């Protein structure tokens, strides 16, 4: 099929080439041979009268024209995909659809069990695929690689709709036999202690608690770092270190491990988890059900937390 002399099938190849900046990887992405992808690139170069990808040493880089085309082509293909996938009716009890959800290890531990429990109570046959929150999570929406995101408010894009999912706050954890257990935790004691810290896997990422403490001028002596908030509680056992974690994690950890919670004598940050989806998929019946199910699960989680206080 052609539009203004362009074979529209070439848009899929162009999208893959711009995402991968590699003929071989682009060919693998769309299940073409390397020769077929090279031929597609030649035709695209002729149509746009631009090299699109140029060799720089041993790698390929997009030209300015290609960089300008990249978000436009991706947006167009997401629109087409969204249109083709939308069905007039969605029955969660008979569907074989798989939903892809970007989520942090924190939400994977404290929220996802509530989601799966609630979906089971509804008799849902839908499948769930949880993807790690890395880099810029909204790119997963833009590329059509995720159906929804569960992300901190600071990562939410203004280009797509979102909704508040649940809130949390930070607190401190220590081993139950720590000398400070049961005592008021002062700023001085907090700064003097050794800490187990979460450092995001992304080299450019900074954890929300670290950002907040930096603004307060509070220094921590990092003795252990991990890429996962949920791993911190277990790393405290048998040590005199502290960990700053979300209260949901702290409560769960204290139910299963000999740990003690303590609120320090200074303000710790709030956690505002948001639900975000692509603007072109707002009317997808399946995603409408998914969003409603996620929000209902969050309300149930909040009710459980209130009862456990």
Coordinates of C-alpha atoms in Angstrom, one line a residue, residues 85-99 119 122-128 147 281 283-293:
X85 CA -6.2 -3.7 18.7
X86 CA -9.3 -2.0 20.0
X87 CA -12.3 -4.4 20.1
X88 CA -15.9 -3.3 20.8
X89 CA -16.2 -5.5 23.8
X90 CA -13.7 -6.8 26.4
X91 CA -14.6 -9.7 28.8
X92 CA -11.9 -10.1 31.4
X93 CA -13.1 -13.6 32.3
X94 CA -12.5 -15.1 28.8
X95 CA -9.7 -12.9 27.4
X96 CA -6.3 -14.2 26.5
X97 CA -4.8 -10.8 26.4
X98 CA -1.5 -10.1 28.1
X99 CA -1.0 -6.7 29.7
X119 CA -7.9 -9.8 39.5
X122 CA -12.9 -11.0 39.6
X123 CA -12.2 -14.3 37.8
X124 CA -10.0 -12.5 35.3
X125 CA -8.2 -14.7 32.7
X126 CA -5.9 -11.9 31.6
X127 CA -2.2 -12.4 31.8
X128 CA 0.2 -9.8 33.3
X147 CA 0.3 -0.7 28.2
X281 CA -5.2 4.3 24.0
X283 CA -10.7 4.3 24.9
X284 CA -9.3 0.8 24.6
X285 CA -11.9 -1.3 26.5
X286 CA -9.2 -3.7 27.7
X287 CA -7.1 -0.9 29.1
X288 CA -10.1 0.7 30.6
X289 CA -10.7 -2.5 32.6
X290 CA -7.0 -2.7 33.5
X291 CA -7.0 0.9 34.8
X292 CA -10.1 0.3 36.8
X293 CA -8.7 -2.9 38.2

